[in-house]
Amino acid sequence: MASHIVGYPRMGPKRELKFALESFWDKKSSAEDLQKVAADLRSSIWKQMSGAGIKYIPSNTFSYYDQVLDATSMLGAVPPRYEWNGGEIGFDTYFSMARGNASVPAMEMTKWFDTNYHFIVPELGPDVNFSYASHKAVDEYKEAKALEVDTVAVLIGPVSYLLMSKPAKGVEKTFSLLSLLPKILPIYKEVIAELKAAGASWIQFDEPTLVLDLDSHQLQAFTAAYAELESTLSGLNVLIETYFADLTAEAYNTLIGLKGVTAYGLDLVRGTQTIELVKSNFPKGKYLFAGVVDGRNIWANDLASSLSTLQALEVVVGKENLVVSTSCSLLHTAVDLVNETKLDNEIKSWFAFAAQKVVEVNALANALAGQKDEAFFSANASAQASRKSSPRVTNEAVQKAAAALKGSDHRRATNVTARLDAQQKKLKLPILPTTTIGSFPQTLELRRVRREFKANKISEDDYVKAIKEEIKKVVDLQEELDIDVLVHGEPERNDMVEYFGEQLSGFAFTVNGWVQSYGSRCVKPPIIYGDVSRPNPMTVSWSFTAQSMTKRPMKGMLTGPVTILNWSFVRNDQPRFKTCYQIALAIKDEVKDLEKAGINVIQIDEAALREGLPLRKSEHAFYLKWAVHSFRITNCGVQDTTQIHTHMCYSNFNDIIHSIIDMDADVITIENSRSDEKLLSVFREGVKYGAGIGPGVYDIHSPRIPSTEEIADRINKMLAVLETNILWVNPDCGLKTRKYAEVKPALGNMVAAAKLLRTQLAGAK
């Protein structure tokens, strides 16, 4: 029985690629140095999977930034502003598209479906001259073959590539991106021909958009694309991989009807209903790559249950045509549990990271082939039983408090207009008030202090002293820049979710459980294994300290319950909304304590609210109801004079704007500049927003420093659709990934732009 892995983490077990990328970007190492680190990681991954017995091993799932950007490079779809002159795309052009450069901004970045991974959105139009400009897919196939590992080359499918793109600036928004299929398919044919010539026997096209709500025209594009590729694909085994949700009956029928396709990869973890479609109609002689091992979470697979599912499918598709696979790429999980030496042994037995999931896939394949490892299955069954019965999972008081939430919508008693009036009397802010989103640059020295404190190399007194000094530096800088509402810079936090999880019960933490978010940015998601509560205050002392350093309003900075949920590895033994309500109650306790400590502005970030939106529209209403309710729970008890902010970033928010309004925050700051100011279109279309709002005025994920004039122009565009008295001026997101040499002039220009507009507005009266 065969086994398959959809994709594998790229960063390395100890973030080797992250450090190599940042060294290269900082001009401390060469392109050759970066390429060597990458080649060593690829070699290690391929050999690991080969050694574990995996038959279908992927190549071209490695990326220096993002697999969609790799596809853009392959197709030569470089926007003109990067002044690419043809030929093979090199690092300069590639990273300029991803990060921007001193002259031009980066391309838009958004969330990869409903994950915390991000991709660079292709900018396309009728005048794009596509050309075969990156041979990466073929080069990596050959690289693996030279190591005596025969791989399945993976490409983003042509239809999904177009459906995930956007019309370039200046192109009509109604332009049909799918009309570009005839222009990109010749390049796909070139790639396929080169792979065949190199000896490839299998090719994998990732077409994840098949799980979305697609109309007949979009589904027809899949049929047309693969019909056109059929003759070129002749002689190859072709796998179409889907993931993250069920397929509709229409999408499933489209998939199994595609010309020239040998195999279908289905997510049977998040797409459990798809199993019924398979049982009712599966094409004879085709392969089913059954994704029964979860690629998006860290829980050990229930091997007995998965084996039962596989055995039922074996009857339908045939023993020789069933391949055991992961539900999606393992990119979304941590790398290797072996590196976790500090986890409690009982809890550790409940987990499986990417390396362990590879073993699980092969163990299931062997069991199907009659070579079941009884000891392995027995240990797995014991771990499953331990998790179900462990008293550390359940807290009756928490469950009772969450159950008592029923019957109330937890709205603040006064409407937002009256609250804003009360807050303005207390805060006395100018029009177009300026603020930042929360974090300030995380310097090497600051990281060293946190690291040494965790390792018990410095005392708590020394740690507190260092953090207070950093807060004072950040406060002084903001006062020098004349920012109106300040933040303390979050020097005590490596990660906004990890920091809170460490102080909440029901969470476990890893040392090396890093997961790529985008580029070199990695996060270490906490693991929610049990009921959640807040034993002690988490941020109050730091916020109180920061407020004591200034007469200006200081924001208390919290992460919201939906974001903590969506940016964690979440327990899968109860519905997600139940866990979210528990987190909401814990954050509510913190909000109360911040208010008691004299903090008049409290920001509860919900950066990931849109990210968790289900992929199918039929499931949107239920998710948004409990997600928005969870946010309201956190702050329903504060006084009218306490201003509640929230923040959101790097997703398409226009389709949930009414739910955002329903959150009933006093002020929302929201990413806007990198996404080409798409957010403003919803207000142009007549949506009325009465609360405070701060669409971001510059992109913080690029080292580029915007001018005062550029920011002022952005603010003017906002004033065309938003009332002056509700508009805030702020960056897109937090500043932790930037350097002070970039932050100081950028914020200085931001404040100058706000003052310029204030003067102009005053003169116009």
Coordinates of N, CA and C in Angstrom, one line a residue, residues 111 139 257 273 275 415 514 631 668:
K111 N -4.3 36.1 3.4 CA -4.3 34.8 4.0 C -4.5 33.7 3.0
D139 N 14.2 22.3 -11.7 CA 15.5 22.2 -11.0 C 15.4 21.4 -9.7
G257 N -14.1 14.2 -13.5 CA -14.3 14.2 -15.0 C -13.2 14.9 -15.7
Q273 N -17.6 15.0 4.6 CA -18.7 14.7 3.8 C -18.3 14.2 2.4
I275 N -16.4 11.9 1.7 CA -16.3 10.5 1.7 C -17.6 9.9 1.1
N415 N -25.0 53.3 23.1 CA -24.6 53.1 21.7 C -23.3 53.8 21.5
W514 N 7.9 25.9 15.7 CA 7.7 27.0 14.8 C 6.9 26.6 13.6
F631 N -16.1 38.3 21.0 CA -15.4 39.6 21.2 C -16.2 40.5 22.1
I668 N -11.7 50.8 15.4 CA -11.1 49.7 14.7 C -10.0 50.2 13.9

